[in-house]
Short mmCIF file of C-alpha atoms and ligand atoms in Angstrom, two decimals:
data_model
loop_
_atom_site.label_atom_id
_atom_site.label_comp_id
_atom_site.label_asym_id
_atom_site.label_seq_id
_atom_site.Cartn_x
_atom_site.Cartn_y
_atom_site.Cartn_z
CA MET A 15 -7.82 -29.39 15.01
CA ALA A 16 -4.69 -29.49 12.61
CA ARG A 17 -1.33 -29.87 14.58
CA ILE A 18 2.22 -29.35 13.73
CA THR A 19 3.98 -32.52 15.03
CA ALA A 20 7.54 -32.15 13.76
CA GLY A 21 10.05 -30.16 11.60
CA VAL A 22 12.43 -31.23 9.10
CA GLY A 23 15.49 -29.29 7.93
CA CYS A 24 16.90 -30.35 4.63
CA SER A 25 19.25 -29.20 1.81
CA HIS A 26 17.97 -28.95 -1.81
CA VAL A 27 21.12 -29.48 -3.81
CA PRO A 28 19.85 -29.94 -7.43
CA ALA A 29 22.45 -32.59 -8.30
CA ILE A 30 20.80 -34.90 -5.62
CA GLY A 31 17.69 -34.78 -7.62
CA VAL A 32 19.56 -35.63 -10.80
CA ALA A 33 21.27 -38.53 -9.09
CA MET A 34 17.94 -39.93 -8.13
CA ASP A 35 16.33 -39.25 -11.58
CA THR A 36 19.29 -40.91 -13.39
CA GLY A 37 19.69 -43.93 -11.14
CA ILE A 38 23.17 -43.39 -9.83
CA THR A 39 22.62 -43.01 -6.06
CA GLU A 40 24.65 -46.25 -5.52
CA GLN A 41 27.83 -44.77 -6.95
CA ASP A 42 30.66 -44.10 -4.33
CA TYR A 43 30.19 -40.39 -4.61
CA TRP A 44 26.47 -40.47 -3.80
CA LYS A 45 26.08 -43.43 -1.56
CA PRO A 46 27.00 -41.69 1.73
CA VAL A 47 24.64 -38.77 0.91
CA PHE A 48 21.80 -41.09 0.44
CA ALA A 49 22.65 -43.44 3.42
CA GLY A 50 21.84 -40.54 5.73
CA PHE A 51 18.30 -40.35 4.51
CA GLU A 52 17.46 -44.03 5.03
CA LYS A 53 16.31 -43.30 8.64
CA SER A 54 14.43 -40.25 7.36
CA ARG A 55 12.41 -42.29 4.92
CA GLU A 56 11.45 -44.76 7.65
CA TRP A 57 10.56 -41.81 9.89
CA MET A 58 8.28 -40.29 7.21
CA LYS A 59 6.47 -43.58 6.91
CA GLU A 60 5.93 -43.66 10.70
CA ALA A 61 5.08 -39.95 10.95
CA ASN A 62 2.76 -40.16 7.88
CA PRO A 63 1.89 -36.59 7.69
CA ASP A 64 -1.31 -35.49 6.00
CA VAL A 65 0.14 -32.18 5.02
CA ILE A 66 3.69 -30.86 4.58
CA PHE A 67 4.10 -27.12 4.95
CA LEU A 68 7.23 -26.68 2.82
CA VAL A 69 9.25 -23.57 3.19
CA TYR A 70 11.61 -23.28 0.20
CA ASN A 71 13.20 -20.87 -2.24
CA ASP A 72 12.59 -20.48 -5.89
CA HIS A 73 15.67 -20.06 -8.04
CA CYS A 74 14.44 -17.61 -10.78
CA THR A 75 12.02 -20.27 -11.97
CA ALA A 76 8.65 -19.01 -10.86
CA PHE A 77 9.86 -15.50 -10.15
CA ASP A 78 12.59 -13.36 -11.99
CA SER A 79 13.78 -9.93 -11.19
CA SER A 80 10.51 -8.45 -12.45
CA ILE A 81 8.70 -9.55 -9.32
CA ILE A 82 10.32 -10.44 -5.89
CA PRO A 83 7.89 -11.43 -3.23
CA THR A 84 9.56 -11.87 0.17
CA PHE A 85 7.08 -14.57 1.22
CA ALA A 86 4.76 -16.18 -1.38
CA LEU A 87 2.20 -18.78 -0.23
CA GLY A 88 1.02 -21.41 -2.71
CA CYS A 89 -2.79 -21.49 -2.78
CA ALA A 90 -3.27 -23.17 -6.15
CA PRO A 91 -4.88 -26.76 -6.31
CA GLU A 92 -1.63 -28.07 -7.69
CA PHE A 93 1.97 -27.21 -8.58
CA GLN A 94 3.84 -28.57 -11.62
CA PRO A 95 7.45 -29.33 -11.46
CA ALA A 96 9.22 -26.65 -13.51
CA ASP A 97 11.50 -26.99 -16.46
CA GLU A 98 14.91 -25.70 -15.05
CA GLY A 99 16.71 -26.06 -18.39
CA TRP A 100 16.94 -29.84 -18.74
CA GLY A 101 13.19 -30.65 -18.85
CA PRO A 102 11.01 -30.94 -15.79
CA ARG A 103 12.14 -33.49 -13.19
CA PRO A 104 10.19 -36.75 -13.62
CA VAL A 105 8.50 -36.39 -10.26
CA PRO A 106 4.77 -36.34 -9.33
CA VAL A 107 2.71 -33.26 -9.49
CA VAL A 108 2.60 -31.46 -6.06
CA LYS A 109 -0.91 -31.47 -4.74
CA ASN A 110 -2.07 -28.71 -2.26
CA HIS A 111 -4.75 -28.70 0.57
CA PRO A 112 -6.29 -25.46 -0.93
CA VAL A 113 -8.67 -25.03 1.87
CA LEU A 114 -6.02 -25.05 4.49
CA ALA A 115 -3.87 -22.85 2.42
CA SER A 116 -6.52 -20.28 2.04
CA HIS A 117 -7.07 -20.45 5.78
CA ILE A 118 -3.42 -19.94 6.47
CA ALA A 119 -3.30 -16.93 3.94
CA GLN A 120 -6.26 -15.25 5.78
CA SER A 121 -4.79 -16.01 9.21
CA LEU A 122 -1.33 -14.73 8.33
CA ILE A 123 -2.56 -11.54 6.74
CA LEU A 124 -4.96 -10.83 9.65
CA ASP A 125 -2.04 -11.51 11.90
CA GLU A 126 -0.10 -8.90 10.06
CA PHE A 127 2.20 -11.02 8.01
CA ASP A 128 1.31 -9.66 4.60
CA ILE A 129 2.33 -12.56 2.34
CA THR A 130 1.82 -12.81 -1.43
CA ILE A 131 -0.91 -15.25 -2.55
CA MET A 132 0.09 -17.53 -5.42
CA ASN A 133 -2.92 -19.01 -7.30
CA GLU A 134 -0.59 -20.35 -9.94
CA MET A 135 3.01 -21.32 -9.51
CA GLU A 136 5.59 -23.85 -10.86
CA VAL A 137 7.99 -25.47 -8.34
CA ASP A 138 11.74 -25.99 -8.83
CA HIS A 139 14.43 -28.09 -7.22
CA GLY A 140 14.21 -26.02 -3.97
CA LEU A 141 10.80 -27.89 -3.42
CA THR A 142 11.10 -31.04 -5.21
CA VAL A 143 14.46 -32.26 -4.01
CA PRO A 144 13.64 -32.27 -0.32
CA LEU A 145 10.44 -34.29 -1.22
CA SER A 146 12.53 -36.72 -3.23
CA VAL A 147 15.12 -37.35 -0.38
CA MET A 148 12.39 -37.74 2.23
CA TYR A 149 10.05 -39.99 0.18
CA GLY A 150 12.22 -41.57 -2.53
CA GLN A 151 10.47 -42.07 -5.80
CA PRO A 152 6.75 -42.79 -5.24
CA GLU A 153 4.08 -42.64 -7.95
CA GLU A 154 2.23 -39.93 -6.01
CA TRP A 155 3.52 -37.76 -3.22
CA PRO A 156 2.12 -39.31 -0.05
CA ALA A 157 1.14 -35.98 1.57
CA LEU A 158 -0.45 -32.81 0.34
CA VAL A 159 2.02 -29.87 0.20
CA ILE A 160 1.56 -26.24 0.87
CA PRO A 161 4.58 -24.29 -0.47
CA LEU A 162 5.83 -21.09 0.98
CA ALA A 163 8.54 -19.41 -1.31
CA VAL A 164 10.94 -17.15 0.54
CA ASN A 165 13.16 -14.67 -1.28
CA VAL A 166 16.78 -15.51 -0.61
CA VAL A 167 18.04 -14.90 -4.11
CA MET A 168 17.78 -11.19 -4.43
CA TYR A 169 19.00 -8.74 -1.73
CA PRO A 170 17.32 -8.01 0.65
CA ALA A 171 16.27 -11.38 2.09
CA PRO A 172 14.09 -11.34 5.21
CA THR A 173 15.85 -11.51 8.46
CA GLY A 174 16.20 -14.74 10.52
CA ASN A 175 14.00 -13.07 13.24
CA ARG A 176 11.24 -12.28 10.80
CA CYS A 177 11.37 -15.86 9.52
CA PHE A 178 11.15 -17.27 13.09
CA GLN A 179 8.21 -14.92 14.01
CA LEU A 180 6.48 -16.05 10.74
CA GLY A 181 7.04 -19.59 11.82
CA LYS A 182 5.09 -18.81 15.02
CA ALA A 183 2.29 -17.21 12.98
CA ILE A 184 2.08 -20.26 10.66
CA ARG A 185 1.63 -22.41 13.74
CA ARG A 186 -1.09 -20.20 15.01
CA ALA A 187 -2.73 -20.33 11.51
CA ILE A 188 -2.60 -24.22 11.27
CA GLU A 189 -3.69 -24.73 14.83
CA SER A 190 -6.81 -22.66 14.32
CA PHE A 191 -7.86 -24.94 11.37
CA ASP A 192 -10.68 -27.18 12.35
CA GLU A 193 -9.81 -30.42 10.65
CA ASP A 194 -7.73 -33.24 12.26
CA LEU A 195 -4.55 -33.03 10.27
CA ASN A 196 -1.08 -34.05 11.09
CA VAL A 197 1.20 -31.40 9.67
CA VAL A 198 5.01 -31.60 9.30
CA ILE A 199 6.83 -28.38 8.46
CA PHE A 200 9.96 -28.43 6.30
CA GLY A 201 12.75 -25.70 6.31
CA THR A 202 14.94 -26.22 3.33
CA GLY A 203 18.08 -24.95 1.48
CA GLY A 204 21.72 -24.55 2.55
CA MET A 205 23.96 -25.52 4.10
CA SER A 206 27.05 -23.27 3.55
CA HIS A 207 27.80 -22.75 -0.03
CA GLN A 208 28.90 -20.04 -2.45
CA LEU A 209 28.36 -20.67 -6.24
CA GLN A 210 30.01 -17.52 -7.56
CA TYR A 211 33.10 -15.27 -7.92
CA LYS A 212 36.20 -15.54 -5.79
CA ARG A 213 35.00 -17.58 -2.95
CA ALA A 214 33.08 -20.14 -5.18
CA GLY A 215 33.32 -23.55 -3.49
CA LEU A 216 33.26 -22.27 0.03
CA ILE A 217 32.02 -24.79 2.62
CA ASN A 218 32.29 -24.23 6.35
CA PRO A 219 31.49 -27.44 8.27
CA GLU A 220 32.23 -25.99 11.67
CA TRP A 221 29.61 -23.26 11.15
CA ASP A 222 27.14 -25.69 9.78
CA LYS A 223 27.55 -28.02 12.70
CA SER A 224 27.12 -25.18 15.11
CA PHE A 225 23.97 -24.12 13.24
CA LEU A 226 22.45 -27.53 13.57
CA ASP A 227 23.43 -27.64 17.24
CA ARG A 228 21.82 -24.30 18.06
CA LEU A 229 18.76 -24.95 15.97
CA THR A 230 17.86 -27.61 18.55
CA SER A 231 19.20 -25.94 21.72
CA ASP A 232 19.16 -22.08 21.09
CA PRO A 233 16.68 -21.33 18.31
CA VAL A 234 15.81 -17.86 19.49
CA GLY A 235 19.56 -16.84 19.78
CA LEU A 236 20.22 -18.41 16.38
CA SER A 237 17.48 -16.50 14.77
CA GLN A 238 19.15 -13.18 15.72
CA MET A 239 22.20 -13.87 13.65
CA PRO A 240 22.65 -10.91 11.16
CA HIS A 241 22.74 -11.48 7.43
CA VAL A 242 26.46 -10.50 7.17
CA GLU A 243 27.41 -13.50 9.36
CA TYR A 244 25.69 -15.90 6.90
CA LEU A 245 27.53 -14.24 3.98
CA ARG A 246 30.94 -14.23 5.65
CA GLU A 247 30.78 -17.67 7.32
CA ALA A 248 28.43 -19.69 5.07
CA GLY A 249 28.94 -18.01 1.68
CA SER A 250 26.52 -16.00 -0.47
CA GLU A 251 24.07 -18.86 -0.88
CA GLY A 252 24.49 -19.79 2.78
CA VAL A 253 21.81 -17.17 3.38
CA GLU A 254 19.32 -19.84 2.22
CA MET A 255 19.52 -21.00 5.88
CA VAL A 256 17.24 -18.24 7.13
CA MET A 257 14.36 -20.49 5.79
CA TRP A 258 15.16 -23.06 8.57
CA HIS A 259 14.10 -20.51 11.12
CA VAL A 260 10.49 -20.46 9.82
CA MET A 261 10.46 -24.23 10.52
CA ARG A 262 11.99 -23.77 13.99
CA GLY A 263 9.71 -21.02 14.90
CA ALA A 264 6.71 -23.22 14.23
CA LEU A 265 7.87 -25.79 16.76
CA ASP A 266 7.86 -25.91 20.51
CA ASP A 267 10.62 -24.08 22.37
CA GLU A 268 11.98 -27.46 23.40
CA VAL A 269 12.14 -30.30 20.80
CA THR A 270 13.48 -33.73 20.45
CA GLU A 271 16.26 -34.17 17.81
CA VAL A 272 15.45 -37.51 16.37
CA HIS A 273 17.79 -37.57 13.34
CA ARG A 274 20.65 -35.64 11.88
CA HIS A 275 22.75 -36.14 8.78
CA TYR A 276 25.62 -34.07 7.59
CA HIS A 277 27.95 -34.80 4.49
CA VAL A 278 30.44 -32.96 2.45
CA PRO A 279 30.52 -32.69 -0.49
CA ALA A 280 27.47 -32.89 -2.73
CA SER A 281 27.85 -30.75 -5.81
CA ASN A 282 29.16 -27.44 -4.49
CA THR A 283 27.66 -27.61 -1.00
CA ALA A 284 27.29 -29.56 2.28
CA VAL A 285 24.24 -31.63 2.75
CA GLY A 286 22.63 -30.97 6.12
CA HIS A 287 19.40 -32.58 7.42
CA ILE A 288 17.72 -32.65 10.75
CA ILE A 289 14.37 -33.96 12.16
CA LEU A 290 12.92 -32.34 15.15
CA GLU A 291 9.85 -33.58 16.90
CA ASN A 292 7.46 -31.52 19.20
CA LYS A 293 7.18 -32.84 22.70
CA THR A 294 3.60 -31.72 23.22
C1 DHB B 305 23.89 -25.89 -5.90
C2 DHB B 305 23.33 -25.63 -4.74
C3 DHB B 305 22.11 -24.92 -4.68
O1 DHB B 305 21.46 -24.50 -3.54
C4 DHB B 305 21.51 -24.47 -5.74
O2 DHB B 305 20.27 -23.93 -5.69
C5 DHB B 305 22.12 -24.73 -7.04
C6 DHB B 305 23.29 -25.48 -7.10
C7 DHB B 305 25.22 -26.67 -6.05
O3 DHB B 305 25.76 -27.09 -4.91
O4 DHB B 305 25.61 -26.93 -7.10
FE1 FE B 306 19.76 -23.18 -3.77
#
């Protein structure tokens, strides 16, 4: 049987990918950002997942305003890194476990979560940067990856509660797949940031820290937070944090926090990262 053993929360700041791709991670500005991922890379080697279920958001790369799926599940055999304006990132192609992805699509829809099925999709920094920080720069990604794109770019984004409940349905889907697979689920994006208009540059470390604390200890309460609080406290792009609830919903009620990293600044945002292991 496939099992979800752990969850990873991780920012996707595009400049982190650029720092890796251009070899400047040792510079004073970037060093502390990457230092916090050293333990994570060791943990990934140890955990050695067969499959990563990666919850992320597309930034008008695969989707523009002509089509806005709330939840889109990647069922294609592979996903090419997209050209986001400066050429595609020099990272490996992302390979799927298409049989498991199709099983999850069927299970979710029959479980009344009517996701969109993507049989073709390019992936942007929202997906590739979390893989890069967790794995470094391998020739091939060491795990297969099933992407779930969540709309947090165009109003209305899904609620934290809907994301949390979807996480539970994803767990039911994965745990009803009859192949011995170690699955780690990623919730990505955030943390607090606003890229536009009068509050551009907003970062709220107290709010971020409290979010990380409650993710471990009060996940249900945290998932009830209304959108307006993300916007007010964590900025317009802080709403990306709802994706972390999908990850948390897929884990046990009680988890072990094995690693946390928080650093300000990185580009226009705070870098937040957490690793949670299931106890069962
Ligand atoms: C930045 C952060 C993001 O989440 C993003 O998608 C683009 C840019 C930034 O901090 O610059
Ligand atoms: Fe973003």
